[in-house]
Short mmCIF file of C-alpha atoms in Angstrom, two decimals:
data_model
loop_
_atom_site.label_atom_id
_atom_site.label_comp_id
_atom_site.label_asym_id
_atom_site.label_seq_id
_atom_site.Cartn_x
_atom_site.Cartn_y
_atom_site.Cartn_z
CA MET N 28 115.70 70.20 211.03
CA LYS N 29 113.00 72.02 209.13
CA SER N 30 109.76 70.45 208.03
CA SER N 31 110.09 67.02 206.46
CA ALA N 32 109.03 68.50 203.14
CA LYS N 33 112.30 70.42 203.12
CA TRP N 34 114.78 67.58 203.47
CA LEU N 35 115.11 67.04 199.74
CA ARG N 36 118.35 68.65 198.58
CA MET N 37 120.17 66.24 196.35
CA SER N 38 123.55 65.01 195.16
CA LEU N 39 125.96 63.09 193.02
CA PHE N 40 127.31 60.60 195.50
CA LEU N 41 123.76 59.65 196.18
CA VAL N 42 123.20 58.86 192.61
CA LEU N 43 125.98 56.35 192.90
CA LEU N 44 124.85 55.09 196.24
CA ALA N 45 121.26 54.76 195.20
CA LEU N 46 122.34 52.94 192.10
CA ALA N 47 124.52 50.58 194.06
CA LEU N 48 121.56 49.92 196.31
CA SER N 49 119.15 49.44 193.46
CA ALA N 50 120.50 45.94 193.31
CA CYS N 51 119.68 45.51 196.97
CA GLY N 52 116.98 43.58 198.48
CA GLY N 53 115.19 40.67 196.88
CA LYS N 54 113.21 38.10 198.65
CA ASN N 55 116.39 36.10 199.25
CA ASP N 56 118.35 39.05 200.52
CA LYS N 57 117.39 39.59 204.12
CA GLU N 58 120.11 42.13 204.76
CA GLY N 59 119.61 43.97 201.49
CA ALA N 60 122.77 45.85 200.69
CA SER N 61 125.07 42.90 200.97
CA SER N 62 123.75 41.54 197.70
CA ALA N 63 124.49 44.54 195.53
CA SER N 64 125.28 43.17 192.12
CA PRO N 65 128.94 43.51 191.13
CA SER N 66 127.80 43.95 187.57
CA SER N 67 125.89 47.08 188.48
CA SER N 68 127.12 50.16 186.68
CA ALA N 69 127.26 51.98 190.00
CA SER N 70 129.83 51.42 192.67
CA SER N 71 130.71 52.76 196.07
CA GLU N 72 133.12 55.14 194.37
CA PRO N 73 131.73 57.67 191.89
CA SER N 74 133.15 57.64 188.42
CA GLU N 75 133.17 61.39 188.43
CA SER N 76 132.77 63.28 191.64
CA PRO N 77 132.24 67.01 191.92
CA SER N 78 135.79 67.35 193.12
CA GLU N 79 136.98 65.70 189.92
CA SER N 80 134.84 67.80 187.65
CA PRO N 81 134.97 71.34 188.99
CA SER N 82 135.00 72.62 185.45
CA GLU N 83 131.54 71.29 184.75
CA SER N 84 129.27 74.17 185.27
CA PRO N 85 126.22 72.88 187.08
CA SER N 86 123.20 75.00 187.12
CA GLU N 87 120.10 74.44 189.10
CA SER N 88 116.67 75.83 188.61
CA PRO N 89 114.60 74.38 191.39
CA SER N 90 110.91 74.24 191.44
CA GLU N 91 108.51 74.66 194.29
CA SER N 92 108.25 70.99 195.12
CA PRO N 93 110.30 69.23 197.82
CA SER N 94 112.62 71.73 199.29
CA ALA N 95 115.66 70.90 201.29
CA SER N 96 115.62 70.34 204.96
CA GLU N 97 117.71 72.31 207.37
CA SER N 98 121.31 71.36 207.00
CA PRO N 99 122.89 68.99 209.49
CA SER N 100 125.24 71.80 210.45
CA ALA N 101 122.33 73.86 211.63
CA SER N 102 121.83 71.33 214.40
CA SER N 103 125.46 71.32 215.41
CA SER N 104 126.48 71.80 219.00
CA ASN N 105 129.29 70.80 221.30
CA GLU N 106 127.34 67.86 222.66
CA PRO N 107 125.61 64.97 220.94
CA ALA N 108 122.11 66.07 219.99
CA GLY N 109 120.64 62.58 220.13
CA THR N 110 120.53 60.43 223.23
CA ALA N 111 118.63 57.28 224.03
CA GLY N 112 116.07 59.32 225.95
CA ASP N 113 115.39 61.51 222.91
CA VAL N 114 114.57 58.64 220.57
CA PRO N 115 110.84 58.19 219.86
CA GLU N 116 109.24 54.86 220.63
CA GLY N 117 109.74 52.44 217.76
CA TYR N 118 112.99 54.09 216.65
CA LYS N 119 116.68 53.37 217.19
CA LEU N 120 119.59 55.79 217.45
CA PHE N 121 122.60 55.48 215.16
CA GLU N 122 125.74 57.40 216.11
CA ASP N 123 128.91 57.83 214.08
CA LYS N 124 131.58 59.33 216.31
CA ILE N 125 134.02 59.73 213.42
CA HIS N 126 131.76 62.31 211.78
CA GLY N 127 130.08 63.37 215.01
CA THR N 128 126.60 62.62 213.80
CA THR N 129 123.42 60.88 214.93
CA ILE N 130 120.45 59.57 212.96
CA GLN N 131 117.19 58.10 214.22
CA TYR N 132 115.58 55.29 212.21
CA PRO N 133 112.60 52.90 212.59
CA GLU N 134 113.52 49.75 214.49
CA ASP N 135 112.21 47.54 211.69
CA TRP N 136 114.63 49.12 209.21
CA THR N 137 118.11 47.60 208.73
CA LEU N 138 121.28 49.60 209.33
CA GLN N 139 124.14 49.05 206.88
CA GLU N 140 127.53 50.57 207.71
CA GLY N 141 130.61 50.42 205.52
CA LEU N 142 128.65 50.14 202.29
CA ILE N 143 129.01 53.78 201.32
CA GLY N 144 129.15 57.05 203.21
CA ILE N 145 128.12 57.24 206.85
CA ALA N 146 125.26 54.77 206.77
CA VAL N 147 122.44 53.29 204.74
CA PHE N 148 119.05 52.34 206.19
CA LEU N 149 116.91 49.75 204.41
CA ALA N 150 113.18 49.29 204.79
CA PRO N 151 111.84 45.84 205.62
CA LEU N 152 110.71 43.53 202.84
CA GLU N 153 106.97 43.87 202.32
CA ASP N 154 106.30 40.20 201.57
CA ALA N 155 107.87 37.05 200.17
CA ASN N 156 107.61 38.44 196.65
CA ASP N 157 109.30 41.76 197.40
CA THR N 158 112.44 42.12 195.28
CA PHE N 159 113.69 45.54 196.39
CA ARG N 160 114.30 47.20 199.74
CA GLU N 161 113.59 50.92 199.80
CA ASN N 162 116.51 52.76 201.38
CA ILE N 163 117.94 56.08 202.49
CA SER N 164 121.63 56.91 202.67
CA PHE N 165 123.79 59.61 204.24
CA ILE N 166 127.13 60.87 202.96
CA VAL N 167 129.55 63.62 203.94
CA GLU N 168 132.04 64.53 201.21
CA ASP N 169 135.02 66.84 201.58
CA LEU N 170 135.09 68.98 198.43
CA GLY N 171 138.82 69.57 198.71
CA GLY N 172 138.60 73.35 198.82
CA GLN N 173 136.94 73.64 195.42
CA ALA N 174 134.28 76.28 194.91
CA ILE N 175 131.46 73.85 194.22
CA THR N 176 127.93 74.87 195.12
CA ALA N 177 125.01 72.56 195.80
CA ALA N 178 123.59 73.56 192.40
CA ASP N 179 126.90 72.58 190.79
CA TYR N 180 126.78 69.24 192.54
CA VAL N 181 123.28 68.56 191.24
CA GLU N 182 124.16 69.58 187.69
CA ILE N 183 127.06 67.15 187.59
CA THR N 184 124.73 64.45 188.84
CA LYS N 185 122.24 65.20 186.06
CA GLU N 186 124.98 65.04 183.43
CA GLN N 187 126.06 61.62 184.66
CA LEU N 188 122.51 60.34 184.74
CA GLY N 189 121.82 61.65 181.27
CA SER N 190 124.77 59.70 179.88
CA GLY N 191 122.81 56.48 180.26
CA GLN N 192 125.74 54.70 181.88
CA LEU N 193 124.27 54.62 185.37
CA ILE N 194 120.60 53.96 184.68
CA SER N 195 118.39 53.61 181.64
CA ASP N 196 115.25 55.57 180.80
CA TYR N 197 116.42 58.49 182.96
CA GLU N 198 113.68 61.05 183.48
CA LEU N 199 114.07 64.26 185.48
CA VAL N 200 111.00 64.80 187.64
CA ASP N 201 111.90 67.87 189.68
CA GLU N 202 114.80 69.96 190.93
CA GLY N 203 115.32 73.02 193.04
CA VAL N 204 117.59 75.10 195.23
CA ASP N 205 117.20 76.43 198.74
CA THR N 206 119.04 79.57 199.78
CA GLU N 207 116.79 80.33 202.73
CA ASP N 208 118.72 81.74 205.70
CA GLY N 209 121.87 81.80 203.59
CA SER N 210 122.00 78.03 203.08
CA ASP N 211 123.50 76.48 199.95
CA ALA N 212 121.25 73.51 199.21
CA ALA N 213 119.68 71.81 196.22
CA TYR N 214 117.49 68.80 195.51
CA LEU N 215 116.79 66.47 192.62
CA MET N 216 114.05 63.94 191.91
CA TYR N 217 114.27 61.56 188.97
CA LYS N 218 113.13 58.20 187.65
CA GLY N 219 114.96 55.44 185.86
CA VAL N 220 115.37 51.74 185.36
CA GLN N 221 118.14 49.54 186.65
CA GLY N 222 118.02 45.82 186.16
CA ASP N 223 114.42 44.73 186.60
CA ASN N 224 113.55 47.66 188.86
CA GLU N 225 111.72 50.84 187.90
CA LEU N 226 112.93 53.25 190.56
CA THR N 227 112.42 56.79 191.81
CA TRP N 228 115.18 58.72 193.55
CA MET N 229 114.94 61.77 195.80
CA GLN N 230 118.38 63.24 196.45
CA SER N 231 119.54 66.30 198.32
CA VAL N 232 122.83 68.04 198.98
CA GLU N 233 123.84 70.97 201.14
CA VAL N 234 127.30 72.47 201.01
CA VAL N 235 128.59 73.77 204.34
CA GLU N 236 132.14 74.92 204.99
CA GLY N 237 133.66 72.96 202.12
CA LYS N 238 131.73 69.75 202.70
CA ALA N 239 128.73 68.29 200.90
CA TYR N 240 126.06 66.71 203.11
CA VAL N 241 124.10 64.31 200.97
CA VAL N 242 120.89 62.35 201.54
CA THR N 243 119.29 59.96 199.04
CA PHE N 244 116.02 58.07 199.20
CA THR N 245 115.50 55.28 196.66
CA ALA N 246 112.26 53.39 196.10
CA THR N 247 110.35 51.43 193.52
CA ARG N 248 107.74 53.59 191.85
CA ASP N 249 104.90 51.61 193.38
CA SER N 250 106.29 51.96 196.92
CA PHE N 251 107.61 55.51 196.80
CA ASP N 252 104.57 57.11 198.45
CA GLN N 253 104.43 54.35 201.05
CA TYR N 254 107.90 55.10 202.41
CA ILE N 255 108.53 58.78 201.68
CA ASP N 256 107.20 60.00 205.04
CA GLN N 257 109.39 57.60 207.00
CA ALA N 258 112.36 58.53 204.85
CA ALA N 259 111.70 62.21 205.54
CA GLU N 260 111.57 61.56 209.29
CA ILE N 261 114.88 59.73 209.15
CA ALA N 262 116.45 62.53 207.11
CA ASP N 263 115.09 65.21 209.44
CA SER N 264 116.70 63.46 212.42
CA TRP N 265 120.21 63.81 210.97
CA THR N 266 122.18 65.87 213.46
CA LEU N 267 125.84 66.84 213.80
CA TYR N 268 127.48 67.60 217.13
#
């Protein structure tokens, strides 16, 4: 992976995932994701995925802020890149053999599989009054052969967010694209409100060989800076083999 500042390349599925997770965590929810509110406007299935809206012409004009990290495919090899001996002290290794991928995450974070995508990792509750668990998710989406770029993916995401159906008080903070070394990546940062939570999302997407690799970090506005470095480290560890 490239520097942690370059992991931010965002996506649509992550909007939905992050929204589903925005109901996660409260002081009575020790496992976080399991308590996602069924009344939440988001679900594990997007209401309109890029593959369903190829006609929507996404455009992306990224800024100089968080740029995307090296794509998972850039780390690909014939052998698993992560092994127990490679994991830093204080971290655990997650491996998904179906997608041939590994991710390293802090041992005090909680792994959630089967919620959406490959995996979701939730930060620990800060104290007894904490009502939201910051989280980062990973998704691989087959685009079904459609000519959708990362910028397209981000634009569709923005259109959905702007509709007001997923979150309220949507505010675009930053966006960008990364074509360095021929990559097709884009990122998106935005704010919004869901339920009682004022949240900030950092999302990234890179399209490689017909698949979208998506990472989303979701945090309350007060805790965003506290967890962004750890989230970046987790994202940078994403490797395909």
